[in-house]
GROMACS .gro file of C-alpha atoms in nm:
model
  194
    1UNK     CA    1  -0.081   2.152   3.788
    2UNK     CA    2   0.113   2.514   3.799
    3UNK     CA    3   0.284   2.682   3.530
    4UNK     CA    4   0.603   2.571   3.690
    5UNK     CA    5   0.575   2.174   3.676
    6UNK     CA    6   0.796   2.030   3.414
    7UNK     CA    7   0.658   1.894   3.079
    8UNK     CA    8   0.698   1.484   3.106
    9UNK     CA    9   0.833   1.359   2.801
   10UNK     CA   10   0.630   1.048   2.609
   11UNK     CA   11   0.683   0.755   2.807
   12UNK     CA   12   0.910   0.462   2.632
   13UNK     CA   13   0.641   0.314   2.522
   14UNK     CA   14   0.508   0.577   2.365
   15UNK     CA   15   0.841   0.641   2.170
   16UNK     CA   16   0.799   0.259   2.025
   17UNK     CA   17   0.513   0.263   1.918
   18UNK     CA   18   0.558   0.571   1.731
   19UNK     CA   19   0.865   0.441   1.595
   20UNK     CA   20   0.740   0.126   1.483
   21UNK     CA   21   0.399   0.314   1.331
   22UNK     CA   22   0.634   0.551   1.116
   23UNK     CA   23   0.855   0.242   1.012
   24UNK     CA   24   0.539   0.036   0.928
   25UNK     CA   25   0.383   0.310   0.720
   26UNK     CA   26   0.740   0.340   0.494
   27UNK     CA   27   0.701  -0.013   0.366
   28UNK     CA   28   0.416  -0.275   0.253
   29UNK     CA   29   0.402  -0.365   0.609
   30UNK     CA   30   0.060  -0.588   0.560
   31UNK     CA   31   0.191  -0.751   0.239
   32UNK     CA   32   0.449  -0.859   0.442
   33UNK     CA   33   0.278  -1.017   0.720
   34UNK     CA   34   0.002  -1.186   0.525
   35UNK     CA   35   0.253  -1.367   0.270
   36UNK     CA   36   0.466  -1.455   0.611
   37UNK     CA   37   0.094  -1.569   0.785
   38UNK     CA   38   0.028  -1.758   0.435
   39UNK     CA   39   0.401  -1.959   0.455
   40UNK     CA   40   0.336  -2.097   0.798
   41UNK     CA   41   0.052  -2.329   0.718
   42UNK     CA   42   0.151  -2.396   0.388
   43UNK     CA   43   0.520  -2.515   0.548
   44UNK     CA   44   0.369  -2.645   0.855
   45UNK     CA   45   0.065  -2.844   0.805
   46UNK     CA   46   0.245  -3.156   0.595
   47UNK     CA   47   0.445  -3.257   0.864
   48UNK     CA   48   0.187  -3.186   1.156
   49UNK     CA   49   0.041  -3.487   1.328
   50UNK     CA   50  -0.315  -3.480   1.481
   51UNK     CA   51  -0.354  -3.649   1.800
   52UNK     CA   52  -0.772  -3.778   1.878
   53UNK     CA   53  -0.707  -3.974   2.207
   54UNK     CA   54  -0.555  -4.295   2.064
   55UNK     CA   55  -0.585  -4.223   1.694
   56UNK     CA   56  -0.308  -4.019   1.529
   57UNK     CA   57  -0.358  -3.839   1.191
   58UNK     CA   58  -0.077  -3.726   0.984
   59UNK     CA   59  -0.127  -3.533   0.694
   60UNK     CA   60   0.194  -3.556   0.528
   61UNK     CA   61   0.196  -3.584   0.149
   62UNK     CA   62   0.452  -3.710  -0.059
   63UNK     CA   63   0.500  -3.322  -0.152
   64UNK     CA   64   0.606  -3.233   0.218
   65UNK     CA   65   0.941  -3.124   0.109
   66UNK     CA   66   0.746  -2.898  -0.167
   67UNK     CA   67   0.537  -2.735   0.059
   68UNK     CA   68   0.833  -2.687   0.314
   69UNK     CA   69   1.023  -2.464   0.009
   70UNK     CA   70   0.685  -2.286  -0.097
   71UNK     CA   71   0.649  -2.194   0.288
   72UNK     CA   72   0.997  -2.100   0.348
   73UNK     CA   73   1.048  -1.886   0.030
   74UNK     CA   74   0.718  -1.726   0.087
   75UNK     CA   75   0.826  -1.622   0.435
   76UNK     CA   76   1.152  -1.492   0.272
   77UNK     CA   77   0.895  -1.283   0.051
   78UNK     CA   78   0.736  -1.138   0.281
   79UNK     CA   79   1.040  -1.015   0.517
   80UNK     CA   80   1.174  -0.902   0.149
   81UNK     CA   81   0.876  -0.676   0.110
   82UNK     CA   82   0.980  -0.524   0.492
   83UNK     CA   83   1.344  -0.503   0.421
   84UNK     CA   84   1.363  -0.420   0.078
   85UNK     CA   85   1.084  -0.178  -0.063
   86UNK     CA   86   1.237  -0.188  -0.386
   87UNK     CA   87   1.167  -0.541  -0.486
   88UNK     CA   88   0.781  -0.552  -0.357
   89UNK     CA   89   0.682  -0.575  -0.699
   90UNK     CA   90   0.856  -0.898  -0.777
   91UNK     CA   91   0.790  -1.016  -0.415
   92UNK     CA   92   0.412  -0.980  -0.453
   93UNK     CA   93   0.405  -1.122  -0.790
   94UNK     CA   94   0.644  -1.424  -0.632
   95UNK     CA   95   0.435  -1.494  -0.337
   96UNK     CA   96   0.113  -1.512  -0.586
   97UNK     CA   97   0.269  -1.745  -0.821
   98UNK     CA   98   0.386  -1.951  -0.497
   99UNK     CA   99   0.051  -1.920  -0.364
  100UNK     CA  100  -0.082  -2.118  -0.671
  101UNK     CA  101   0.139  -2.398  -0.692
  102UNK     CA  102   0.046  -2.436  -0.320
  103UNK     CA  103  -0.272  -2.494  -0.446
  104UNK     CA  104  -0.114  -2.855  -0.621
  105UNK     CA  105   0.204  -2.954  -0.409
  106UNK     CA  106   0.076  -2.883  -0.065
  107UNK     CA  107  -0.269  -2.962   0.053
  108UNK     CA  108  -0.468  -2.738  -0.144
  109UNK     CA  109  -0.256  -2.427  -0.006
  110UNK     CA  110  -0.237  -2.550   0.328
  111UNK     CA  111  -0.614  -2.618   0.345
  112UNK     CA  112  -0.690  -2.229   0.140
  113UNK     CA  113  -0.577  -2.051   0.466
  114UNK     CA  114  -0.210  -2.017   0.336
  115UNK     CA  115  -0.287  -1.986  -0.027
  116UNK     CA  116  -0.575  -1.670   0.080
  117UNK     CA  117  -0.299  -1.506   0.287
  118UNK     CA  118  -0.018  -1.536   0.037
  119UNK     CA  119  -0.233  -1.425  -0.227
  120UNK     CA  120  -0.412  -1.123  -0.096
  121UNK     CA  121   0.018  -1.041   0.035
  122UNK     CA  122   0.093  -1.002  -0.291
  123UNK     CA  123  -0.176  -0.799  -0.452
  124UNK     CA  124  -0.096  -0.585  -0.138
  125UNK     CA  125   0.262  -0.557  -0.248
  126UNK     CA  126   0.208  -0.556  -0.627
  127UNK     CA  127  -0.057  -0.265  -0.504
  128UNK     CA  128   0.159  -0.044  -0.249
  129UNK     CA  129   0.308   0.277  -0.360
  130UNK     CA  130   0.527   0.512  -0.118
  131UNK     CA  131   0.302   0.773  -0.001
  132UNK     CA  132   0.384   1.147  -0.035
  133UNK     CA  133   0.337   1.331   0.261
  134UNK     CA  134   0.479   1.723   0.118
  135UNK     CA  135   0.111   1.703  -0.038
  136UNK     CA  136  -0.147   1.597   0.244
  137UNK     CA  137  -0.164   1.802   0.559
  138UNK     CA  138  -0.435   1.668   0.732
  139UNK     CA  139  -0.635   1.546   0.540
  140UNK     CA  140  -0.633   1.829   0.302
  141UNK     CA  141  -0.400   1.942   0.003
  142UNK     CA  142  -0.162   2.278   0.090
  143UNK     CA  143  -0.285   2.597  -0.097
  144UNK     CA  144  -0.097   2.613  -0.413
  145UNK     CA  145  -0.017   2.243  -0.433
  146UNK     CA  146  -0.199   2.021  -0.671
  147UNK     CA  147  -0.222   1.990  -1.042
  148UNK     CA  148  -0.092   2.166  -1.284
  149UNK     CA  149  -0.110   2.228  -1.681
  150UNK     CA  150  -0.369   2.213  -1.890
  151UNK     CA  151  -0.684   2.092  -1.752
  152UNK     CA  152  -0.681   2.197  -1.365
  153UNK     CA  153  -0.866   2.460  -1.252
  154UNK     CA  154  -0.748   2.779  -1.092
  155UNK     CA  155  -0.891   2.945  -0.845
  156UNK     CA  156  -1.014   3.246  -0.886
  157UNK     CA  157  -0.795   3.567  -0.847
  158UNK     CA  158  -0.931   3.859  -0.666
  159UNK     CA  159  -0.971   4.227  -0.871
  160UNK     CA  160  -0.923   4.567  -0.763
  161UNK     CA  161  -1.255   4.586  -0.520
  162UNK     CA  162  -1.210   4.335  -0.389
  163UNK     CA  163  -1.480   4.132  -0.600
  164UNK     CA  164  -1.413   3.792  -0.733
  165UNK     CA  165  -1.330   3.798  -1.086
  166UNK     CA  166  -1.551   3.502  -1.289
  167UNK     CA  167  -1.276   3.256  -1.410
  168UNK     CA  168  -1.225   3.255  -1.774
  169UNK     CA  169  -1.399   3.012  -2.029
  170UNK     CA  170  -1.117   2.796  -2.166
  171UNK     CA  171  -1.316   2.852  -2.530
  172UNK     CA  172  -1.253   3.147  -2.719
  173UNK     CA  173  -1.548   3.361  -2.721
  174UNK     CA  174  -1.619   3.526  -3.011
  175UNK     CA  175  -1.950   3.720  -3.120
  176UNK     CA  176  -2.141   3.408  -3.117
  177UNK     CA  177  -1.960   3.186  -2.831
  178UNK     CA  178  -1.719   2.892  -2.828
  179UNK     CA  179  -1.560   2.835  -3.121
  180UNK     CA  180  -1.679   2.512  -3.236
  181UNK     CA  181  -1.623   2.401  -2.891
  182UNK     CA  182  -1.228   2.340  -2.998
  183UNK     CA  183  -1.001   2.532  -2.813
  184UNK     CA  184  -0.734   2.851  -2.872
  185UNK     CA  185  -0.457   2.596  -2.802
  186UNK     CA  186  -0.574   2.328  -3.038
  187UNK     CA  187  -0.577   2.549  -3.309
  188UNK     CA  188  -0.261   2.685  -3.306
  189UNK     CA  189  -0.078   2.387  -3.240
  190UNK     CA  190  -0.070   2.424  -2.827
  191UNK     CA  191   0.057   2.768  -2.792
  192UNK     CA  192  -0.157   2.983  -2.571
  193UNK     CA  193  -0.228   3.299  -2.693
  194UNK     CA  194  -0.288   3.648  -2.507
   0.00000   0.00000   0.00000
């Protein structure tokens, strides 16, 4: 490879996958697919039929059309939760309540496999917050960035020579020490003084 051979720009696949990755990582992407993973059994198992060479075995209850709506509306949840980030909270708190009553009306949650997926979908959603990436780079928070106010810590500023200056007590030192441990601010009603 010479200095002169052209730079190949990522392949298409490449610029999918990316894409996708940054889409999934704005939105509860896995409280979405485990509430839409916990609606298909739940919808799907009372109307399957079990074939054992001549023996059939339905499992339909008379609750099918129940579980039908508890799959379908969970399934609605959880492309709500991709599609609208703003309503995750009442989507995962939706698909858990739904996730109980499949518990009753369709075959104990579509045999737990549906009610486990719905459920842990919305504690997901209920759970996910928008991350903030100004903060974070790489792993580690920008100089400067962080807390602020009253009880963070500053670093410590240099001095003159060059010799680290010992960060101040947040007590006011008097001739015998801390000031019965309360601080300057707390006595004077917040205000810092000096």
């Amino acid at each position: 490879m010479s200095a002169e051979t052209p730079v190949q720009s990522a392949g298409t696949f490449t610029r999918l996958r990316r894409r996708f990755r940054d889409w999934r990582g704005s939105r509860p992407f896995w409280a979405g697919l485990f509430t839409i993973l916990g609606g298909v059994p739940i919808a799907y198992f009372p109307y399957a039929t079990l074939k054992l060479g001549t023996m059939s075995l339905t499992m339909a209850t008379t609750a099918g059309a129940g579980s039908l709506i508890i799959g379908v509306l969970l399934i609605t949840l959880g492309l709500t939760m991709w599609f609208q980030q703003a309503t995750r909270v009442f989507a995962g708190v939706a698909a858990i309540i739904l996730a109980l009553v499949s518990l009753v009306v369709s075959n104990i949650g579509g045999f737990l496999i549906g009610f486990l997926f719905a459920l842990f979908g919305g504690a997901l959603a209920v759970s996910w917050a928008p991350g903030n990436a100004e903060g974070v780079e790489g792993g580690r928070h920008k100089p400067g960035r962080g807390p602020a106010g009253e009880g963070a810590v500053e670093p410590p500023s240099q001095g003159a020579g060059d010799e680290p200056v010992p960060p101040q007590t947040p007590y006011e030192t008097g001739d015998g020490g801390p000031a019965d441990g309360v601080r300057s601010e707390a006595r004077n009603g917040g205000y810092r003084v000096g």
